[in-house]
Short mmCIF file of C-alpha atoms in Angstrom, two decimals:
data_model
loop_
_atom_site.label_atom_id
_atom_site.label_comp_id
_atom_site.label_asym_id
_atom_site.label_seq_id
_atom_site.Cartn_x
_atom_site.Cartn_y
_atom_site.Cartn_z
CA UNK Z 1 199.46 -98.19 230.40
CA UNK Z 2 203.12 -97.22 230.67
CA UNK Z 3 205.60 -99.72 232.18
CA UNK Z 4 206.79 -97.12 234.71
CA UNK Z 5 203.24 -96.69 236.00
CA UNK Z 6 202.80 -100.44 236.43
CA UNK Z 7 206.13 -100.73 238.30
CA UNK Z 8 205.23 -97.79 240.55
CA UNK Z 9 201.83 -99.28 241.44
CA UNK Z 10 203.42 -102.67 242.11
CA UNK Z 11 205.97 -101.07 244.42
CA UNK Z 12 203.26 -99.10 246.20
CA UNK Z 13 201.26 -102.30 246.76
CA UNK Z 14 204.29 -104.13 248.14
CA UNK Z 15 205.11 -101.35 250.57
CA UNK Z 16 201.52 -101.09 251.80
CA UNK Z 17 201.29 -104.85 252.33
CA UNK Z 18 204.50 -104.79 254.33
CA UNK Z 19 203.24 -101.93 256.46
CA UNK Z 20 199.89 -103.58 257.23
CA UNK Z 21 201.39 -106.95 258.09
CA UNK Z 22 204.51 -105.48 259.72
CA UNK Z 23 206.63 -107.82 257.56
CA UNK Z 24 210.09 -106.66 256.42
CA UNK Z 25 210.04 -104.59 253.27
CA UNK Z 26 210.59 -106.56 250.07
CA UNK Z 27 214.18 -106.61 248.86
CA UNK Z 28 214.74 -104.38 245.86
CA UNK Z 29 217.36 -104.71 243.17
CA UNK Z 30 219.81 -101.86 242.56
CA UNK Z 31 218.24 -101.23 239.15
CA UNK Z 32 214.77 -100.96 240.70
CA UNK Z 33 216.10 -98.61 243.38
CA UNK Z 34 217.60 -96.44 240.63
CA UNK Z 35 214.17 -96.32 238.98
CA UNK Z 36 212.32 -95.42 242.15
CA UNK Z 37 214.84 -92.69 242.95
CA UNK Z 38 213.87 -90.98 239.74
CA UNK Z 39 210.13 -91.74 239.95
CA UNK Z 40 207.83 -89.19 241.63
CA UNK Z 41 207.26 -90.07 245.30
CA UNK Z 42 203.58 -89.26 244.94
CA UNK Z 43 203.11 -92.09 242.44
CA UNK Z 44 204.44 -94.53 245.04
CA UNK Z 45 202.12 -93.22 247.72
CA UNK Z 46 205.04 -91.96 249.83
CA UNK Z 47 204.61 -88.19 249.56
CA UNK Z 48 203.32 -86.29 252.57
CA UNK Z 49 200.20 -85.32 250.64
CA UNK Z 50 199.93 -88.63 248.84
CA UNK Z 51 197.33 -91.35 249.38
CA UNK Z 52 199.29 -93.11 252.12
CA UNK Z 53 200.68 -90.52 254.56
CA UNK Z 54 200.79 -93.14 257.35
CA UNK Z 55 204.04 -94.37 255.79
CA UNK Z 56 205.75 -91.42 257.47
CA UNK Z 57 204.55 -92.40 260.97
CA UNK Z 58 206.40 -94.51 263.56
CA UNK Z 59 205.51 -98.21 263.41
CA UNK Z 60 204.58 -98.75 267.03
CA UNK Z 61 201.81 -100.71 268.67
CA UNK Z 62 201.61 -97.91 271.22
CA UNK Z 63 199.94 -95.72 268.61
CA UNK Z 64 196.20 -96.15 268.78
CA UNK Z 65 194.00 -96.03 265.71
CA UNK Z 66 192.62 -92.71 266.95
CA UNK Z 67 196.13 -91.31 267.11
CA UNK Z 68 196.88 -92.45 263.59
CA UNK Z 69 193.59 -90.99 262.36
CA UNK Z 70 194.31 -87.69 264.10
CA UNK Z 71 197.77 -87.29 262.58
CA UNK Z 72 197.44 -86.40 258.94
CA UNK Z 73 200.09 -83.97 257.71
CA UNK Z 74 197.81 -82.67 254.97
CA UNK Z 75 196.08 -79.38 255.64
CA UNK Z 76 193.09 -80.34 253.57
CA UNK Z 77 189.52 -80.44 254.83
CA UNK Z 78 186.38 -81.83 253.28
CA UNK Z 79 185.04 -78.42 252.29
CA UNK Z 80 186.25 -76.17 249.51
CA UNK Z 81 185.96 -72.38 249.82
CA UNK Z 82 183.00 -72.62 247.45
CA UNK Z 83 181.20 -75.19 249.58
CA UNK Z 84 181.86 -73.31 252.81
CA UNK Z 85 180.44 -70.06 251.47
CA UNK Z 86 177.47 -71.70 249.79
CA UNK Z 87 176.52 -73.67 252.90
CA UNK Z 88 176.35 -70.46 254.88
CA UNK Z 89 176.98 -69.53 258.48
CA UNK Z 90 176.14 -72.89 260.06
CA UNK Z 91 179.03 -74.64 258.34
CA UNK Z 92 181.37 -71.70 258.93
CA UNK Z 93 180.57 -71.70 262.64
CA UNK Z 94 181.31 -75.42 262.81
CA UNK Z 95 184.90 -74.66 261.85
CA UNK Z 96 185.37 -72.54 264.96
CA UNK Z 97 185.59 -74.81 267.98
CA UNK Z 98 186.34 -72.74 271.10
CA UNK Z 99 183.50 -70.65 272.51
CA UNK Z 100 183.16 -67.24 270.87
CA UNK Z 101 182.91 -64.04 272.84
CA UNK Z 102 179.69 -62.08 272.69
CA UNK Z 103 179.60 -59.16 270.28
CA UNK Z 104 180.28 -55.72 271.79
CA UNK Z 105 177.62 -53.12 271.15
CA UNK Z 106 177.75 -49.41 270.49
CA UNK Z 107 181.53 -49.29 270.09
CA UNK Z 108 181.93 -50.50 273.68
CA UNK Z 109 185.03 -52.57 272.92
CA UNK Z 110 188.34 -50.93 273.70
CA UNK Z 111 191.76 -52.17 272.66
CA UNK Z 112 192.51 -55.08 270.36
CA UNK Z 113 189.75 -57.56 269.56
CA UNK Z 114 190.15 -61.28 270.29
CA UNK Z 115 187.12 -63.46 269.51
CA UNK Z 116 187.53 -66.54 271.72
CA UNK Z 117 186.87 -67.39 275.33
CA UNK Z 118 189.07 -69.88 277.16
CA UNK Z 119 186.33 -72.48 276.97
CA UNK Z 120 185.46 -75.58 274.97
CA UNK Z 121 182.19 -77.35 275.76
CA UNK Z 122 182.15 -81.12 275.59
CA UNK Z 123 178.73 -82.42 276.56
CA UNK Z 124 178.20 -81.35 280.15
CA UNK Z 125 181.91 -80.73 280.66
CA UNK Z 126 183.72 -77.45 280.10
CA UNK Z 127 187.41 -77.59 279.22
CA UNK Z 128 189.95 -74.80 279.08
CA UNK Z 129 192.56 -74.41 276.38
CA UNK Z 130 195.25 -76.01 278.55
CA UNK Z 131 193.11 -79.13 278.95
CA UNK Z 132 192.32 -79.27 275.23
CA UNK Z 133 196.02 -79.12 274.41
CA UNK Z 134 196.82 -81.80 277.00
CA UNK Z 135 194.15 -84.08 275.53
CA UNK Z 136 195.36 -83.77 271.93
CA UNK Z 137 199.10 -83.35 272.41
CA UNK Z 138 199.91 -87.12 272.28
CA UNK Z 139 198.08 -87.48 268.96
CA UNK Z 140 199.91 -84.79 266.97
CA UNK Z 141 203.44 -85.19 265.64
CA UNK Z 142 206.10 -82.83 266.97
CA UNK Z 143 206.68 -81.31 263.53
CA UNK Z 144 203.01 -80.40 263.21
CA UNK Z 145 202.88 -79.01 266.75
CA UNK Z 146 205.90 -76.82 266.00
CA UNK Z 147 204.28 -75.60 262.81
CA UNK Z 148 201.11 -74.68 264.70
CA UNK Z 149 203.16 -72.95 267.38
CA UNK Z 150 204.98 -70.81 264.81
CA UNK Z 151 201.74 -69.94 263.03
CA UNK Z 152 200.07 -68.86 266.28
CA UNK Z 153 203.13 -66.82 267.27
CA UNK Z 154 202.78 -64.77 264.08
CA UNK Z 155 198.98 -64.45 264.11
CA UNK Z 156 197.10 -61.22 264.65
CA UNK Z 157 193.51 -59.97 264.69
CA UNK Z 158 194.66 -56.35 264.41
CA UNK Z 159 194.36 -56.53 260.63
CA UNK Z 160 191.41 -58.27 258.99
CA UNK Z 161 190.32 -58.68 255.39
CA UNK Z 162 186.83 -57.98 254.03
CA UNK Z 163 185.86 -59.13 250.52
CA UNK Z 164 182.66 -57.65 249.14
CA UNK Z 165 180.59 -59.14 246.33
CA UNK Z 166 183.32 -61.18 244.62
CA UNK Z 167 181.88 -63.37 241.88
CA UNK Z 168 184.88 -65.66 241.36
CA UNK Z 169 185.72 -68.04 244.16
CA UNK Z 170 189.20 -68.30 242.67
CA UNK Z 171 189.82 -64.74 243.82
CA UNK Z 172 188.32 -65.44 247.25
CA UNK Z 173 190.48 -68.55 247.61
CA UNK Z 174 193.64 -66.67 246.60
CA UNK Z 175 192.88 -63.87 249.07
CA UNK Z 176 192.33 -66.42 251.85
CA UNK Z 177 195.64 -68.08 251.05
CA UNK Z 178 197.47 -64.74 251.23
CA UNK Z 179 195.80 -63.89 254.55
CA UNK Z 180 196.89 -67.17 256.10
CA UNK Z 181 200.44 -66.85 254.77
CA UNK Z 182 200.76 -63.32 256.20
CA UNK Z 183 199.38 -64.18 259.65
CA UNK Z 184 196.00 -62.46 259.26
CA UNK Z 185 193.52 -64.65 261.10
CA UNK Z 186 190.18 -62.94 260.49
CA UNK Z 187 188.48 -62.70 257.07
CA UNK Z 188 184.97 -61.52 256.23
CA UNK Z 189 182.82 -62.17 253.18
CA UNK Z 190 179.93 -59.88 252.22
CA UNK Z 191 177.61 -61.55 249.73
CA UNK Z 192 173.93 -60.97 249.11
CA UNK Z 193 173.63 -64.13 247.02
CA UNK Z 194 175.69 -67.13 248.11
CA UNK Z 195 173.49 -69.60 246.23
CA UNK Z 196 175.35 -69.33 242.94
CA UNK Z 197 177.60 -72.24 242.03
CA UNK Z 198 181.14 -71.59 240.96
CA UNK Z 199 184.03 -73.77 239.95
CA UNK Z 200 186.08 -75.57 242.60
CA UNK Z 201 189.19 -73.58 243.49
CA UNK Z 202 190.49 -75.75 246.29
CA UNK Z 203 193.88 -75.89 244.58
CA UNK Z 204 194.09 -72.09 244.81
CA UNK Z 205 193.49 -71.76 248.56
CA UNK Z 206 195.66 -74.78 249.48
CA UNK Z 207 193.40 -75.44 252.48
CA UNK Z 208 193.96 -72.00 254.05
CA UNK Z 209 190.25 -71.68 254.88
CA UNK Z 210 190.61 -74.47 257.45
CA UNK Z 211 192.86 -72.29 259.63
CA UNK Z 212 191.13 -68.92 259.26
CA UNK Z 213 188.21 -67.37 261.12
CA UNK Z 214 185.68 -66.77 258.34
CA UNK Z 215 182.57 -64.69 258.93
CA UNK Z 216 179.72 -64.19 256.46
CA UNK Z 217 177.61 -61.04 256.17
CA UNK Z 218 174.57 -60.08 254.10
CA UNK Z 219 175.42 -56.41 253.72
CA UNK Z 220 178.20 -53.86 254.27
CA UNK Z 221 176.08 -52.26 256.99
CA UNK Z 222 175.92 -55.46 259.04
CA UNK Z 223 179.61 -56.20 258.57
CA UNK Z 224 180.97 -52.71 259.19
CA UNK Z 225 178.77 -52.12 262.23
CA UNK Z 226 180.13 -55.28 263.87
CA UNK Z 227 183.73 -54.44 262.95
CA UNK Z 228 183.48 -50.88 264.24
CA UNK Z 229 182.02 -52.17 267.50
CA UNK Z 230 185.07 -54.44 267.77
CA UNK Z 231 187.34 -51.42 267.46
CA UNK Z 232 188.33 -51.56 263.78
CA UNK Z 233 188.54 -48.62 261.40
CA UNK Z 234 187.23 -49.48 257.96
CA UNK Z 235 189.61 -48.79 255.06
CA UNK Z 236 188.10 -49.31 251.60
CA UNK Z 237 190.19 -49.61 248.45
CA UNK Z 238 189.09 -47.00 245.92
CA UNK Z 239 190.60 -45.18 242.96
CA UNK Z 240 189.00 -41.82 243.81
CA UNK Z 241 191.04 -38.64 243.89
CA UNK Z 242 190.67 -38.34 247.67
CA UNK Z 243 192.00 -41.82 248.36
CA UNK Z 244 195.19 -41.93 250.43
CA UNK Z 245 198.21 -43.89 249.25
CA UNK Z 246 198.70 -47.07 251.24
CA UNK Z 247 202.32 -45.97 251.78
CA UNK Z 248 201.21 -42.85 253.64
CA UNK Z 249 199.02 -44.66 256.18
CA UNK Z 250 199.65 -45.92 259.71
CA UNK Z 251 198.69 -49.61 259.78
CA UNK Z 252 199.62 -50.22 263.41
CA UNK Z 253 196.08 -49.57 264.66
CA UNK Z 254 193.28 -52.17 264.23
CA UNK Z 255 192.12 -51.97 260.62
CA UNK Z 256 189.74 -53.81 258.30
CA UNK Z 257 190.88 -53.81 254.66
CA UNK Z 258 187.95 -53.89 252.21
CA UNK Z 259 188.28 -55.03 248.60
CA UNK Z 260 185.38 -55.09 246.16
CA UNK Z 261 183.88 -56.78 243.15
CA UNK Z 262 186.18 -57.73 240.25
CA UNK Z 263 184.24 -55.58 237.78
CA UNK Z 264 182.32 -52.91 239.72
CA UNK Z 265 184.65 -52.39 242.68
CA UNK Z 266 183.32 -51.53 246.12
CA UNK Z 267 179.65 -50.62 246.35
CA UNK Z 268 178.53 -47.10 247.09
CA UNK Z 269 177.06 -48.30 250.39
CA UNK Z 270 180.44 -49.67 251.50
CA UNK Z 271 182.25 -46.51 250.40
CA UNK Z 272 179.85 -44.31 252.38
CA UNK Z 273 180.19 -46.43 255.51
CA UNK Z 274 183.98 -46.77 255.46
CA UNK Z 275 186.20 -44.54 257.58
CA UNK Z 276 188.68 -43.79 254.81
CA UNK Z 277 189.64 -44.75 251.27
CA UNK Z 278 193.04 -45.91 250.10
CA UNK Z 279 194.69 -46.92 246.84
CA UNK Z 280 197.83 -48.64 245.59
CA UNK Z 281 199.84 -46.20 243.44
CA UNK Z 282 199.98 -47.48 239.85
CA UNK Z 283 203.09 -46.83 237.74
CA UNK Z 284 202.10 -48.53 234.50
CA UNK Z 285 199.58 -48.16 231.71
CA UNK Z 286 196.77 -50.05 233.47
CA UNK Z 287 194.96 -48.51 236.41
CA UNK Z 288 194.16 -51.52 238.62
CA UNK Z 289 195.36 -54.90 239.89
CA UNK Z 290 193.48 -58.15 239.91
CA UNK Z 291 191.43 -58.08 243.12
CA UNK Z 292 193.23 -61.01 244.77
CA UNK Z 293 196.59 -59.47 243.88
CA UNK Z 294 195.47 -56.12 245.32
CA UNK Z 295 194.34 -57.83 248.52
CA UNK Z 296 197.71 -59.55 248.81
CA UNK Z 297 199.63 -56.30 248.29
CA UNK Z 298 197.50 -54.46 250.84
CA UNK Z 299 197.85 -57.15 253.50
CA UNK Z 300 201.58 -57.54 252.88
CA UNK Z 301 202.18 -53.80 253.18
CA UNK Z 302 200.05 -53.62 256.35
CA UNK Z 303 202.11 -56.41 257.92
CA UNK Z 304 205.42 -54.80 256.88
CA UNK Z 305 204.31 -51.43 258.22
CA UNK Z 306 203.31 -53.00 261.54
CA UNK Z 307 206.69 -54.73 261.80
CA UNK Z 308 208.45 -51.43 261.05
CA UNK Z 309 206.45 -49.52 263.67
CA UNK Z 310 205.89 -52.17 266.33
CA UNK Z 311 208.73 -54.62 265.82
CA UNK Z 312 206.40 -57.52 264.98
CA UNK Z 313 203.07 -58.40 263.41
CA UNK Z 314 201.95 -61.20 265.74
CA UNK Z 315 200.54 -59.54 268.84
CA UNK Z 316 198.59 -62.14 270.80
CA UNK Z 317 199.09 -62.33 274.55
CA UNK Z 318 200.30 -65.60 276.07
CA UNK Z 319 196.73 -66.46 277.10
CA UNK Z 320 195.34 -65.66 273.66
CA UNK Z 321 198.11 -67.66 272.01
CA UNK Z 322 197.25 -70.68 274.14
CA UNK Z 323 193.56 -70.38 273.25
CA UNK Z 324 194.32 -70.10 269.52
CA UNK Z 325 196.73 -73.04 269.78
CA UNK Z 326 193.91 -75.11 271.29
CA UNK Z 327 191.63 -73.91 268.48
CA UNK Z 328 194.16 -75.07 265.87
CA UNK Z 329 194.55 -78.42 267.63
CA UNK Z 330 190.78 -78.87 267.46
CA UNK Z 331 190.74 -78.00 263.76
CA UNK Z 332 193.62 -80.35 263.01
CA UNK Z 333 191.27 -83.15 261.98
CA UNK Z 334 187.60 -84.00 262.43
CA UNK Z 335 188.55 -86.90 264.71
CA UNK Z 336 190.20 -84.61 267.26
CA UNK Z 337 186.81 -83.56 268.60
CA UNK Z 338 186.02 -87.18 269.48
CA UNK Z 339 189.36 -87.51 271.25
CA UNK Z 340 188.63 -84.45 273.39
CA UNK Z 341 185.14 -85.77 274.19
CA UNK Z 342 186.69 -89.05 275.41
CA UNK Z 343 189.21 -87.11 277.46
CA UNK Z 344 186.44 -85.07 279.07
CA UNK Z 345 184.53 -88.27 279.95
CA UNK Z 346 187.62 -89.77 281.58
CA UNK Z 347 188.18 -86.60 283.60
CA UNK Z 348 184.54 -86.64 284.74
CA UNK Z 349 184.91 -90.28 285.76
CA UNK Z 350 188.05 -89.58 287.76
CA UNK Z 351 186.42 -86.64 289.53
CA UNK Z 352 183.36 -88.77 290.30
CA UNK Z 353 185.52 -91.36 292.07
CA UNK Z 354 187.15 -88.80 294.32
#
């Protein structure tokens, strides 16, 4: 084992012991400080995504263990994209915390779709988004709250992504990551066989799936029917001669972008059911992009076109923004649900005494 590794582990152990016992940090020689300045922070356990993120938190007895457990700067969750999709709808639905609105039927929905009600059920209690935020606000660092606020401000359901029949979860993960980065909240996966096992591509998605609304469908018919009832037009990527260039389209209206299988493209069923076909003009010798790259280009252009036409991409109302903020607070860590349940019990107790 290299000497630098041994020194790093020794330093990490000394820091952790000092933190647990609240003793002063061990004195370090100038030569050791010079070494640690050049050593990777992750090896010392000091990086934000390292094994000891609590080092970055205030050392105060006022912080409860629940608060410390709730405040983890990492965006990671226990499930990879692969595991989420293979476990099916039950696990996907567990990611979404606030109550979902009922599905419109027969194209009855008018205007822009928003999937959540201002309601979170905790046992027999029903909390609104304002109460959820109030319950969790003390347990989330200001930097994380600001990051959530900015993300919600730039979120939209007016553009959603549909991936059909992809066989490589690396491509699904990359598409999810692009959707999150561009402020597209809703993604849909059409897969007739989710039982296959694929390699873990957690490093590709960077935890984006934790913050997205993911919906699974068994067929293009099921998916497109639901999306059309929500007010979306279905735009399928296709290299046919009648496909419109993405640069000639108006992306300001609610639209679902459909990308297909890495090898076969979009199925004939999906092409027949879509409202229109589009393509990315190719200027080189090859005639197609990698599917995750194509999805990223399509979503990026849709967002840019919306900003050009509307002045912004994020279009949630103040009420919707508050509901989605509460949703993100609830997704922050698994322990946040327990904190809200305790809050609801306290509120019930206080009301019972009145």
